[in-house]
Short mmCIF file of C-alpha atoms and ligand atoms in Angstrom, two decimals:
data_model
loop_
_atom_site.label_atom_id
_atom_site.label_comp_id
_atom_site.label_asym_id
_atom_site.label_seq_id
_atom_site.Cartn_x
_atom_site.Cartn_y
_atom_site.Cartn_z
CA MET A 1 -32.58 7.46 -35.20
CA THR A 2 -35.03 4.67 -35.49
CA ARG A 3 -35.68 2.99 -38.82
CA ILE A 4 -39.38 2.92 -39.61
CA GLU A 5 -40.46 0.19 -42.02
CA PHE A 6 -43.73 -0.45 -43.79
CA ALA A 7 -44.21 -4.22 -43.73
CA ALA A 8 -46.46 -6.09 -46.13
CA SER A 9 -47.96 -8.25 -43.39
CA ARG A 10 -47.46 -9.45 -39.86
CA GLU A 11 -45.49 -12.40 -41.25
CA ALA A 12 -42.65 -9.90 -41.73
CA VAL A 13 -42.12 -10.01 -37.98
CA GLY A 14 -39.53 -12.79 -38.39
CA PRO A 15 -37.70 -13.51 -35.13
CA ASP A 16 -38.58 -10.12 -33.61
CA ALA A 17 -41.26 -8.89 -31.22
CA LEU A 18 -44.85 -8.67 -32.41
CA VAL A 19 -47.23 -6.04 -31.05
CA VAL A 20 -50.96 -6.48 -31.44
CA PHE A 21 -53.72 -4.19 -30.22
CA VAL A 22 -56.81 -4.91 -28.17
CA GLY A 23 -59.55 -2.42 -27.37
CA GLU A 24 -61.27 -2.10 -24.02
CA GLY A 25 -63.88 -4.82 -23.73
CA GLY A 26 -61.48 -7.36 -25.17
CA GLN A 27 -62.46 -7.14 -28.84
CA LEU A 28 -59.51 -8.70 -30.71
CA SER A 29 -57.81 -7.12 -33.69
CA ALA A 30 -56.90 -9.30 -36.68
CA GLY A 31 -53.34 -9.57 -35.36
CA ALA A 32 -54.52 -10.61 -31.91
CA ARG A 33 -56.87 -13.21 -33.44
CA ALA A 34 -54.01 -14.66 -35.47
CA VAL A 35 -51.89 -14.99 -32.35
CA GLU A 36 -54.81 -16.56 -30.51
CA GLU A 37 -55.25 -19.15 -33.27
CA ALA A 38 -51.55 -19.91 -33.66
CA GLY A 39 -51.20 -20.52 -29.93
CA GLN A 40 -54.48 -22.44 -29.61
CA GLY A 41 -55.94 -20.08 -27.07
CA GLN A 42 -52.71 -19.07 -25.34
CA LEU A 43 -53.34 -15.37 -25.89
CA GLY A 44 -56.80 -15.43 -24.36
CA ARG A 45 -55.51 -17.35 -21.34
CA ALA A 46 -52.61 -14.92 -20.91
CA MET A 47 -54.96 -11.92 -21.07
CA LYS A 48 -57.26 -13.52 -18.52
CA THR A 49 -54.38 -14.46 -16.22
CA ALA A 50 -53.14 -10.86 -16.32
CA ARG A 51 -56.70 -9.59 -15.72
CA PHE A 52 -56.15 -7.55 -18.86
CA THR A 53 -59.21 -5.79 -20.19
CA GLY A 54 -57.68 -3.67 -22.94
CA LYS A 55 -57.26 -0.51 -20.87
CA LYS A 56 -55.15 2.14 -22.54
CA GLY A 57 -51.46 1.62 -21.89
CA LYS A 58 -51.80 -1.81 -20.27
CA LEU A 59 -49.58 -4.51 -21.77
CA VAL A 60 -49.54 -8.30 -21.66
CA GLU A 61 -46.45 -10.11 -22.79
CA ILE A 62 -46.11 -13.68 -24.00
CA LEU A 63 -42.52 -14.86 -24.35
CA ALA A 64 -41.60 -17.43 -27.01
CA PRO A 65 -45.22 -17.68 -28.15
CA ALA A 66 -46.43 -21.05 -29.36
CA GLY A 67 -46.87 -21.44 -33.12
CA LEU A 68 -45.15 -18.17 -34.10
CA SER A 69 -41.67 -17.16 -35.24
CA ALA A 70 -41.77 -14.04 -33.03
CA SER A 71 -39.59 -13.85 -29.92
CA ARG A 72 -42.48 -12.39 -27.96
CA VAL A 73 -45.95 -11.04 -28.43
CA ILE A 74 -47.08 -7.92 -26.65
CA VAL A 75 -50.76 -7.19 -26.47
CA ALA A 76 -51.25 -3.46 -26.08
CA GLY A 77 -54.48 -2.02 -24.70
CA VAL A 78 -55.86 0.97 -26.63
CA GLY A 79 -58.80 1.67 -24.31
CA ASP A 80 -62.09 2.69 -25.94
CA PRO A 81 -61.19 2.49 -29.66
CA ALA A 82 -63.53 5.38 -30.49
CA LYS A 83 -61.47 7.59 -28.17
CA ALA A 84 -58.07 6.31 -29.32
CA ASP A 85 -56.29 9.29 -30.88
CA ALA A 86 -52.82 10.22 -32.12
CA ARG A 87 -51.65 10.83 -28.54
CA CYS A 88 -52.80 7.38 -27.45
CA PHE A 89 -50.79 5.67 -30.19
CA GLU A 90 -47.79 7.94 -29.70
CA ASP A 91 -47.69 7.04 -26.02
CA LEU A 92 -48.06 3.33 -26.81
CA GLY A 93 -45.21 3.48 -29.33
CA GLY A 94 -43.06 5.25 -26.77
CA GLN A 95 -43.98 2.85 -24.01
CA LEU A 96 -43.06 -0.16 -26.17
CA ALA A 97 -39.77 1.36 -27.31
CA GLY A 98 -38.88 2.03 -23.67
CA LYS A 99 -39.74 -1.53 -22.71
CA LEU A 100 -37.94 -3.16 -25.62
CA GLU A 101 -34.93 -0.89 -26.15
CA LYS A 102 -32.47 -3.30 -24.58
CA LEU A 103 -34.24 -6.51 -25.54
CA GLU A 104 -35.01 -6.36 -29.24
CA SER A 105 -33.44 -4.79 -32.29
CA ARG A 106 -36.80 -4.67 -34.07
CA PHE A 107 -40.49 -4.92 -33.35
CA LEU A 108 -43.48 -5.08 -35.64
CA ALA A 109 -46.85 -3.59 -34.77
CA ASP A 110 -49.86 -5.00 -36.57
CA PHE A 111 -52.51 -2.40 -37.40
CA THR A 112 -54.63 -4.75 -39.51
CA ASP A 113 -58.32 -4.50 -38.65
CA ILE A 114 -57.88 -2.95 -35.21
CA GLY A 115 -61.41 -1.57 -35.10
CA ASP A 116 -62.92 1.88 -35.66
CA LEU A 117 -60.61 4.37 -34.04
CA GLY A 118 -61.13 7.98 -33.04
CA VAL A 119 -58.50 8.83 -35.63
CA GLY A 120 -57.51 7.59 -39.11
CA LEU A 121 -55.39 4.46 -39.25
CA ASP A 122 -52.66 6.41 -41.08
CA VAL A 123 -52.44 8.90 -38.22
CA ALA A 124 -52.53 6.14 -35.60
CA ALA A 125 -49.73 4.14 -37.23
CA ALA A 126 -47.56 7.19 -37.97
CA HIS A 127 -47.86 8.50 -34.43
CA PHE A 128 -47.20 5.07 -32.97
CA ALA A 129 -43.92 4.99 -34.89
CA HIS A 130 -43.22 8.59 -33.89
CA GLY A 131 -43.68 7.80 -30.21
CA ALA A 132 -41.24 4.91 -30.50
CA ASP A 133 -38.79 7.10 -32.39
CA LEU A 134 -38.99 9.84 -29.75
CA ARG A 135 -38.50 7.41 -26.88
CA ASN A 136 -35.66 5.53 -28.56
CA TRP A 137 -32.90 7.93 -27.61
CA ARG A 138 -30.13 7.66 -25.07
CA ASN A 139 -26.76 9.17 -24.41
CA ASP A 140 -24.38 6.34 -23.52
CA THR A 141 -21.36 8.20 -24.91
CA TYR A 142 -19.50 8.15 -21.61
CA ARG A 143 -20.33 4.61 -20.48
CA THR A 144 -17.34 2.51 -21.41
CA ARG A 145 -18.18 -0.53 -19.27
CA LEU A 146 -21.67 -1.43 -20.39
CA LYS A 147 -22.38 -5.14 -20.53
CA ASP A 148 -24.12 -6.41 -23.64
CA GLU A 149 -27.48 -6.72 -21.93
CA GLN A 150 -27.24 -3.09 -20.77
CA LYS A 151 -26.75 -1.72 -24.24
CA ALA A 152 -29.59 -0.24 -26.23
CA LYS A 153 -30.29 -2.30 -29.34
CA LEU A 154 -33.63 -1.16 -30.73
CA GLU A 155 -33.14 0.02 -34.30
CA THR A 156 -36.28 -0.68 -36.28
CA VAL A 157 -40.02 -0.31 -35.85
CA ALA A 158 -42.09 -2.03 -38.52
CA LEU A 159 -45.73 -1.22 -39.24
CA ALA A 160 -47.97 -3.86 -40.78
CA GLY A 161 -51.41 -3.03 -42.07
CA ALA A 162 -50.68 0.71 -42.11
CA PRO A 163 -52.17 2.54 -45.10
CA ALA A 164 -49.81 4.15 -47.62
CA ALA A 165 -51.19 7.52 -46.52
CA ALA A 166 -49.12 7.11 -43.36
CA LYS A 167 -45.87 7.36 -45.32
CA PRO A 168 -45.64 11.14 -45.82
CA LEU A 169 -46.70 11.66 -42.22
CA VAL A 170 -44.02 9.26 -41.00
CA ALA A 171 -41.45 11.08 -43.14
CA ARG A 172 -42.44 14.43 -41.62
CA LEU A 173 -42.50 13.15 -38.06
CA GLU A 174 -39.08 11.53 -38.47
CA LYS A 175 -37.64 15.01 -39.03
CA VAL A 176 -39.34 16.27 -35.91
CA ALA A 177 -37.99 13.35 -33.87
CA ALA A 178 -34.50 14.06 -35.22
CA GLY A 179 -34.84 17.63 -33.92
CA VAL A 180 -35.96 16.37 -30.51
CA ALA A 181 -33.01 13.95 -30.40
CA PHE A 182 -30.59 16.71 -31.36
CA ALA A 183 -31.94 18.91 -28.56
CA LYS A 184 -31.73 16.08 -26.01
CA THR A 185 -28.15 15.35 -27.00
CA LEU A 186 -27.05 18.98 -26.74
CA ILE A 187 -28.89 19.42 -23.46
CA SER A 188 -27.61 16.27 -21.76
CA GLU A 189 -23.96 16.98 -22.54
CA PRO A 190 -21.93 18.22 -19.58
CA GLY A 191 -20.54 21.75 -19.38
CA ASN A 192 -16.98 20.70 -20.22
CA ILE A 193 -18.18 19.31 -23.55
CA VAL A 194 -20.89 21.75 -24.60
CA TYR A 195 -19.79 25.36 -24.03
CA PRO A 196 -20.44 28.38 -26.22
CA GLU A 197 -17.93 27.60 -28.98
CA SER A 198 -18.68 23.88 -29.11
CA PHE A 199 -22.43 24.53 -29.09
CA VAL A 200 -21.91 26.66 -32.18
CA GLU A 201 -19.79 23.99 -33.87
CA ARG A 202 -22.36 21.27 -33.20
CA CYS A 203 -25.10 23.42 -34.69
CA ARG A 204 -22.97 24.23 -37.69
CA ALA A 205 -22.18 20.57 -38.36
CA ALA A 206 -25.77 19.43 -37.93
CA LEU A 207 -27.71 22.30 -39.48
CA GLU A 208 -25.69 23.79 -42.32
CA PRO A 209 -26.10 20.62 -44.42
CA LEU A 210 -29.87 21.08 -44.07
CA GLY A 211 -29.70 24.55 -45.61
CA VAL A 212 -29.71 26.54 -42.37
CA SER A 213 -27.53 29.64 -42.48
CA VAL A 214 -25.37 30.20 -39.44
CA THR A 215 -24.23 33.60 -38.17
CA VAL A 216 -21.93 33.86 -35.17
CA LEU A 217 -20.97 36.97 -33.21
CA ASP A 218 -17.85 36.70 -31.08
CA GLU A 219 -16.83 38.69 -28.04
CA GLY A 220 -15.32 41.55 -30.05
CA GLU A 221 -18.41 41.95 -32.19
CA LEU A 222 -20.64 41.83 -29.12
CA LYS A 223 -18.53 44.53 -27.51
CA ALA A 224 -18.81 46.70 -30.58
CA LEU A 225 -22.59 46.28 -30.44
CA GLY A 226 -22.70 47.28 -26.79
CA ALA A 227 -24.02 43.97 -25.47
CA GLY A 228 -22.98 44.92 -21.94
CA ALA A 229 -25.59 42.77 -20.18
CA LEU A 230 -24.61 39.53 -21.94
CA LEU A 231 -20.90 40.31 -21.69
CA GLY A 232 -21.18 41.06 -17.98
CA VAL A 233 -22.33 37.47 -17.42
CA ALA A 234 -19.60 36.02 -19.62
CA GLN A 235 -16.72 37.99 -18.13
CA GLY A 236 -16.12 35.58 -15.25
CA SER A 237 -15.63 32.60 -17.52
CA ALA A 238 -12.57 31.32 -19.35
CA ARG A 239 -14.96 30.29 -22.14
CA PRO A 240 -15.69 33.20 -24.49
CA PRO A 241 -19.37 33.92 -25.24
CA ARG A 242 -21.09 33.62 -28.58
CA LEU A 243 -24.30 34.92 -30.06
CA LEU A 244 -25.54 32.36 -32.55
CA ALA A 245 -28.19 33.04 -35.19
CA LEU A 246 -29.66 30.19 -37.21
CA GLU A 247 -31.91 31.01 -40.14
CA TRP A 248 -34.17 28.78 -42.19
CA ASN A 249 -36.13 30.33 -45.01
CA GLY A 250 -38.39 27.89 -46.82
CA THR A 251 -40.66 30.59 -48.26
CA GLY A 252 -38.65 31.41 -51.37
CA ASN A 253 -38.96 35.05 -50.35
CA PRO A 254 -35.87 36.54 -48.71
CA GLY A 255 -38.00 39.42 -47.43
CA ALA A 256 -40.58 37.25 -45.67
CA THR A 257 -41.31 38.37 -42.10
CA PRO A 258 -39.35 36.07 -39.83
CA PHE A 259 -40.66 34.21 -36.84
CA VAL A 260 -37.98 34.60 -34.16
CA VAL A 261 -37.15 32.23 -31.32
CA VAL A 262 -34.56 33.28 -28.75
CA GLY A 263 -32.95 30.63 -26.56
CA LYS A 264 -31.14 30.95 -23.25
CA GLY A 265 -27.85 29.15 -23.70
CA VAL A 266 -26.05 29.31 -20.37
CA THR A 267 -23.88 26.25 -20.88
CA PHE A 268 -23.17 26.12 -17.17
CA ASP A 269 -24.65 28.29 -14.44
CA SER A 270 -22.65 28.28 -11.22
CA GLY A 271 -24.47 31.43 -10.15
CA GLY A 272 -21.29 33.51 -10.53
CA ILE A 273 -20.24 35.51 -7.47
CA SER A 274 -23.77 34.92 -6.11
CA LEU A 275 -22.62 31.30 -6.09
CA LYS A 276 -25.23 28.56 -5.95
CA PRO A 277 -25.09 25.97 -3.15
CA GLY A 278 -22.99 22.94 -4.06
CA ALA A 279 -25.78 20.36 -3.75
CA GLY A 280 -27.43 19.93 -7.12
CA MET A 281 -25.20 22.44 -8.89
CA GLU A 282 -24.44 19.79 -11.52
CA ASP A 283 -28.02 20.24 -12.75
CA MET A 284 -26.99 23.62 -14.12
CA LYS A 285 -25.60 21.96 -17.23
CA TRP A 286 -29.30 21.98 -18.29
CA ASP A 287 -29.22 25.77 -18.32
CA MET A 288 -28.79 25.89 -22.09
CA GLY A 289 -32.07 24.02 -22.51
CA GLY A 290 -33.77 26.95 -24.22
CA ALA A 291 -31.01 27.24 -26.81
CA GLY A 292 -31.02 23.45 -27.20
CA ALA A 293 -34.77 23.39 -27.82
CA ALA A 294 -34.55 26.23 -30.33
CA ALA A 295 -31.68 24.56 -32.20
CA GLY A 296 -33.60 21.26 -32.19
CA ALA A 297 -36.66 23.02 -33.60
CA MET A 298 -34.44 24.44 -36.35
CA MET A 299 -33.38 20.92 -37.26
CA ALA A 300 -37.01 19.80 -37.42
CA LEU A 301 -38.16 22.77 -39.51
CA ALA A 302 -35.27 22.69 -41.96
CA GLY A 303 -35.41 18.88 -42.09
CA ARG A 304 -39.04 18.90 -43.16
CA GLN A 305 -38.51 21.98 -45.35
CA ALA A 306 -41.10 24.09 -43.57
CA LYS A 307 -42.52 26.86 -45.75
CA ALA A 308 -41.65 29.50 -43.21
CA ARG A 309 -38.86 31.90 -42.40
CA VAL A 310 -37.64 31.13 -38.90
CA VAL A 311 -34.70 32.64 -37.07
CA VAL A 312 -33.26 31.20 -33.88
CA VAL A 313 -31.01 33.41 -31.76
CA CYS A 314 -29.05 31.75 -28.97
CA GLY A 315 -27.21 33.67 -26.26
CA LEU A 316 -24.34 31.36 -25.32
CA VAL A 317 -22.34 32.05 -22.17
CA GLU A 318 -20.96 30.33 -19.11
CA ASN A 319 -21.68 31.93 -15.71
CA MET A 320 -18.67 31.52 -13.41
CA PRO A 321 -17.19 33.12 -10.28
CA ASP A 322 -13.75 34.60 -10.84
CA GLY A 323 -11.54 37.57 -10.06
CA LYS A 324 -12.82 39.07 -13.28
CA ALA A 325 -16.45 38.14 -12.71
CA GLN A 326 -19.10 40.81 -12.34
CA ARG A 327 -20.06 41.77 -8.80
CA PRO A 328 -23.44 42.18 -7.14
CA GLY A 329 -24.14 45.89 -7.37
CA ASP A 330 -22.43 46.37 -10.73
CA VAL A 331 -24.35 48.46 -13.24
CA VAL A 332 -24.23 47.30 -16.86
CA THR A 333 -25.53 48.95 -20.02
CA SER A 334 -27.52 46.66 -22.28
CA MET A 335 -27.47 46.84 -26.08
CA SER A 336 -30.81 48.65 -25.91
CA GLY A 337 -29.16 51.44 -23.90
CA GLN A 338 -31.16 50.63 -20.77
CA THR A 339 -29.01 50.24 -17.65
CA ILE A 340 -29.29 47.37 -15.19
CA GLU A 341 -28.18 47.07 -11.59
CA VAL A 342 -26.97 43.49 -11.14
CA ILE A 343 -28.19 42.68 -7.63
CA ASN A 344 -27.69 38.95 -8.04
CA THR A 345 -25.25 37.47 -10.54
CA ASP A 346 -27.28 34.25 -10.49
CA ALA A 347 -30.15 36.01 -12.26
CA GLU A 348 -28.01 35.86 -15.40
CA GLY A 349 -30.41 34.38 -17.93
CA ARG A 350 -32.39 37.58 -18.30
CA LEU A 351 -29.14 39.53 -18.77
CA VAL A 352 -28.19 37.27 -21.65
CA LEU A 353 -31.65 37.25 -23.20
CA CYS A 354 -32.22 41.01 -23.12
CA ASP A 355 -29.30 41.70 -25.45
CA CYS A 356 -30.39 38.83 -27.72
CA PHE A 357 -33.86 40.41 -27.88
CA THR A 358 -32.44 43.77 -28.94
CA TRP A 359 -30.13 42.29 -31.54
CA ALA A 360 -32.82 39.98 -32.93
CA GLN A 361 -35.42 42.75 -33.20
CA ARG A 362 -33.00 45.20 -34.82
CA THR A 363 -31.65 42.61 -37.24
CA TYR A 364 -34.81 40.72 -38.24
CA LYS A 365 -37.75 43.05 -37.46
CA PRO A 366 -40.03 40.20 -36.36
CA LYS A 367 -43.75 40.62 -35.63
CA VAL A 368 -43.67 37.60 -33.33
CA MET A 369 -40.88 36.66 -30.98
CA LEU A 370 -40.71 33.78 -28.53
CA ASP A 371 -38.07 32.97 -26.01
CA PHE A 372 -37.35 29.62 -24.38
CA ALA A 373 -35.34 29.76 -21.17
CA THR A 374 -34.57 27.76 -18.05
CA LEU A 375 -35.03 31.07 -16.30
CA THR A 376 -36.23 30.52 -12.75
CA GLY A 377 -36.28 27.89 -10.04
CA ALA A 378 -39.56 29.51 -9.01
CA ILE A 379 -41.38 28.12 -12.06
CA ILE A 380 -40.51 24.60 -10.83
CA VAL A 381 -42.04 25.52 -7.48
CA SER A 382 -45.20 26.61 -9.33
CA LEU A 383 -45.57 23.96 -12.02
CA ALA A 384 -43.14 21.12 -11.16
CA HIS A 385 -41.71 19.42 -14.22
CA HIS A 386 -44.98 18.97 -16.10
CA TYR A 387 -45.82 22.35 -17.56
CA ALA A 388 -43.73 25.22 -18.81
CA GLY A 389 -44.86 28.70 -17.74
CA VAL A 390 -45.86 31.16 -20.44
CA PHE A 391 -45.78 34.93 -20.06
CA SER A 392 -47.13 36.85 -23.01
CA ASN A 393 -48.17 40.34 -24.02
CA SER A 394 -50.61 38.81 -26.51
CA ASP A 395 -53.73 36.79 -25.77
CA SER A 396 -53.85 35.43 -29.29
CA LEU A 397 -50.22 34.26 -29.22
CA TRP A 398 -50.91 32.58 -25.88
CA GLU A 399 -53.93 30.80 -27.35
CA LYS A 400 -51.84 29.52 -30.25
CA LEU A 401 -49.18 28.24 -27.88
CA ASP A 402 -51.77 26.58 -25.69
CA ALA A 403 -53.32 24.77 -28.65
CA ALA A 404 -49.93 23.73 -30.04
CA GLY A 405 -48.85 22.49 -26.61
CA LYS A 406 -51.97 20.38 -26.29
CA ALA A 407 -51.51 18.94 -29.79
CA VAL A 408 -47.97 17.68 -29.13
CA ASP A 409 -48.06 17.23 -25.36
CA ASP A 410 -45.50 19.93 -24.59
CA LYS A 411 -47.77 21.37 -21.93
CA VAL A 412 -47.85 25.10 -21.18
CA TRP A 413 -49.67 27.11 -18.52
CA ARG A 414 -50.15 30.85 -18.66
CA GLN A 415 -48.74 33.05 -15.91
CA PRO A 416 -49.51 36.70 -15.15
CA LEU A 417 -47.65 39.70 -16.48
CA SER A 418 -48.19 43.39 -15.70
CA GLU A 419 -48.28 46.21 -18.20
CA PRO A 420 -45.10 48.30 -18.18
CA GLY A 421 -45.28 50.34 -14.95
CA GLY A 422 -47.80 47.92 -13.40
CA HIS A 423 -47.42 46.34 -9.96
CA TYR A 424 -45.18 43.44 -10.98
CA ASP A 425 -43.11 45.76 -13.15
CA GLN A 426 -42.50 48.11 -10.21
CA MET A 427 -40.84 45.26 -8.32
CA ILE A 428 -37.68 45.65 -10.43
CA GLU A 429 -37.23 49.40 -10.01
CA SER A 430 -33.64 50.24 -9.03
CA ALA A 431 -32.31 53.10 -6.89
CA ILE A 432 -29.35 53.63 -9.20
CA ALA A 433 -30.19 52.30 -12.68
CA ASP A 434 -33.16 51.87 -15.03
CA MET A 435 -33.96 48.54 -13.41
CA LYS A 436 -32.45 45.84 -11.24
CA ASN A 437 -32.10 42.24 -12.33
CA VAL A 438 -34.13 40.67 -9.52
CA GLY A 439 -37.30 41.49 -7.62
CA SER A 440 -37.99 39.98 -4.21
CA ARG A 441 -38.30 36.25 -3.63
CA GLU A 442 -42.03 36.41 -4.20
CA GLY A 443 -43.24 35.94 -7.75
CA GLY A 444 -39.69 35.26 -8.96
CA SER A 445 -40.76 33.91 -12.35
CA ILE A 446 -43.02 36.88 -12.95
CA THR A 447 -40.45 39.57 -12.18
CA ALA A 448 -38.02 37.73 -14.48
CA ALA A 449 -40.61 38.00 -17.25
CA GLN A 450 -41.26 41.68 -16.43
CA PHE A 451 -37.56 42.29 -16.87
CA LEU A 452 -37.59 40.68 -20.31
CA GLN A 453 -40.70 42.58 -21.34
CA ARG A 454 -38.78 45.84 -20.97
CA PHE A 455 -36.69 44.76 -23.97
CA VAL A 456 -39.59 43.88 -26.25
CA GLU A 457 -40.13 46.58 -28.83
CA PRO A 458 -43.56 48.17 -29.40
CA GLY A 459 -45.80 46.14 -31.69
CA VAL A 460 -43.92 42.85 -31.25
CA GLU A 461 -46.08 39.97 -30.07
CA TRP A 462 -43.93 38.14 -27.55
CA ALA A 463 -44.12 35.09 -25.35
CA HIS A 464 -41.57 33.96 -22.81
CA ILE A 465 -41.62 30.25 -22.05
CA ASP A 466 -39.92 29.37 -18.77
CA ILE A 467 -38.82 25.75 -19.19
CA ALA A 468 -36.66 25.41 -16.06
CA GLY A 469 -38.75 22.39 -15.00
CA ALA A 470 -39.89 21.00 -18.32
CA VAL A 471 -36.45 20.71 -19.90
CA TRP A 472 -35.52 17.88 -17.60
CA ARG A 473 -37.53 15.37 -15.64
CA PRO A 474 -36.43 13.22 -12.71
CA LYS A 475 -38.68 10.37 -13.89
CA GLY A 476 -39.12 8.83 -17.31
CA GLY A 477 -42.38 9.16 -19.24
CA ALA A 478 -43.87 7.54 -22.34
CA LEU A 479 -41.80 9.63 -24.73
CA HIS A 480 -38.55 10.14 -22.83
CA ASP A 481 -36.34 8.45 -20.28
CA LYS A 482 -35.50 10.32 -17.07
CA GLY A 483 -33.38 13.34 -17.93
CA ALA A 484 -33.67 15.53 -21.02
CA THR A 485 -37.19 15.77 -22.46
CA GLY A 486 -36.56 17.81 -25.61
CA PHE A 487 -39.41 20.06 -24.45
CA GLY A 488 -40.09 22.90 -26.86
CA VAL A 489 -38.96 21.32 -30.12
CA ARG A 490 -42.34 19.87 -30.96
CA LEU A 491 -44.11 22.92 -29.54
CA ILE A 492 -42.23 25.26 -31.87
CA ASP A 493 -42.63 22.94 -34.85
CA GLN A 494 -46.37 22.61 -34.26
CA LEU A 495 -46.84 26.34 -33.72
CA VAL A 496 -45.05 27.11 -36.98
CA ALA A 497 -47.00 24.43 -38.84
CA ALA A 498 -50.33 25.72 -37.55
CA HIS A 499 -49.80 29.48 -37.88
CA PHE A 500 -46.60 30.65 -39.48
CA GLU A 501 -46.33 28.48 -42.56
CA ASP A 502 -47.83 29.16 -46.01
N1 BES B 1 -30.75 28.77 -14.28
C1 BES B 1 -31.37 29.27 -13.11
C2 BES B 1 -32.80 28.81 -12.96
C3 BES B 1 -32.99 27.35 -12.65
C4 BES B 1 -33.01 26.92 -11.35
C5 BES B 1 -33.18 26.45 -13.67
C6 BES B 1 -33.20 25.58 -11.07
C7 BES B 1 -33.37 25.11 -13.40
C8 BES B 1 -33.38 24.68 -12.10
C9 BES B 1 -31.35 30.79 -13.13
O1 BES B 1 -30.28 31.37 -13.76
C10 BES B 1 -31.31 31.22 -11.72
O2 BES B 1 -30.33 30.96 -11.08
N2 BES B 1 -32.36 31.86 -11.26
C11 BES B 1 -32.44 32.29 -9.91
C12 BES B 1 -33.03 33.66 -9.91
C13 BES B 1 -32.90 34.38 -8.60
C14 BES B 1 -31.45 34.67 -8.30
C15 BES B 1 -33.70 35.63 -8.65
C16 BES B 1 -33.34 31.31 -9.18
O3 BES B 1 -34.29 30.81 -9.75
O4 BES B 1 -33.03 31.02 -8.02
MN1 MN B 2 -28.62 31.58 -12.48
ZN1 ZN B 3 -29.38 30.24 -15.22
#
């Protein structure tokens, strides 16, 4: 967690780094002018030497600046000030936190007189701090030999010249960032550390104190409920499965219609008997990314006391090959009663999710249900790591997701889905059971979604978000290092804030 301070003036920078803003065209903010004066023209010369014109995201750094207590000054370009929005400042905050994380324990950004922006100064300052907070996360738990200069040290971001109106916004966004950090931590943990039982314990420890109620179904209870699809996946693992339900009700009405989010929580996916190739198999620790995102969203919503009733249901299993593992060709009976021919044991996510859908719908009677899942490699072929694929039976739910995704930069792109019985749906017809768990290679993400749709009850608006690519990125960005992105946490929070909150 990053400490976010409201400083009285830029003098509060002390020995730390000072960030000042310059718009495209070189118009100096008050902070930049002060640096220019203190250094008798040093800033202007540095900007000229760097051929810096104030373009968005461009930085100029002056180390040990003349006439100032600060260790360094960073001039940050905001581009055309009239177009500078929350996203622009969020990205700048993230970029600076990434740059300074190992160099400074604190930096101060001066928002005094930075020109007429495309957004209020309160929003700009709050989102700048939020971007830094989001970016300032790492998991160094297992590095025991880090040298001092390799250790992260950034702790505090100070805002000078930010209006008091930014304070409640900062407070709200801090809760969201905490949820993103929680998701990243869960998701980046290896499979020997985070497995079904330990996932549950981590959620309990982090969420119960926030007022989230935690319900856990163990193997025996799942058996009694007839969760044959989920249990079929789990049966090859020495780790027993869990179904985890997290509930936050900030409405004051216990009977409020819940908004349900289901998460795929395969804590490690070896493929089972349809074993994956060895190269890259370690990436399958990310296969609980949907459950991680949903749990992170819970932390954000409960943390900021959202006036909504939200239920997260995580299907937690490990998919392993074993003498007891399910075989290709096995037929399992799902909790819904529908039977499934398991052609490929590596198409396990849908088997886990379908029983979660049935349990969630029977238990909570939602009108809207989302699921987040690292479901198919095919969605990475389609969209790379930049967008998540959305499959929905509702145009209006899709539109809400699209808008929320744009607002928080968790990008989503709609994918096609057939009506029940339509051409894509026919691709999972089985010769022996009600359906099979894979189609052909073609359209692999779509047939996975068609499978899930068969478990959505009439009248429920549903969207499946395939985050196999988005959960993890091979390269760092403004708001995350390479690795876990926390994708989905902000999307869910924003969607709830915009549409499912009183
Ligand atoms: N967890 C994988 C999907 C995945 C692949 C996520 C790569 C992230 C990166 C899923 O369980 C899976 O194995 N899907 C198969 C489906 C196939 C057997 C129909 C896939 O995508 O290859
Ligand atoms: Mn798999
Ligand atoms: Zn999987």
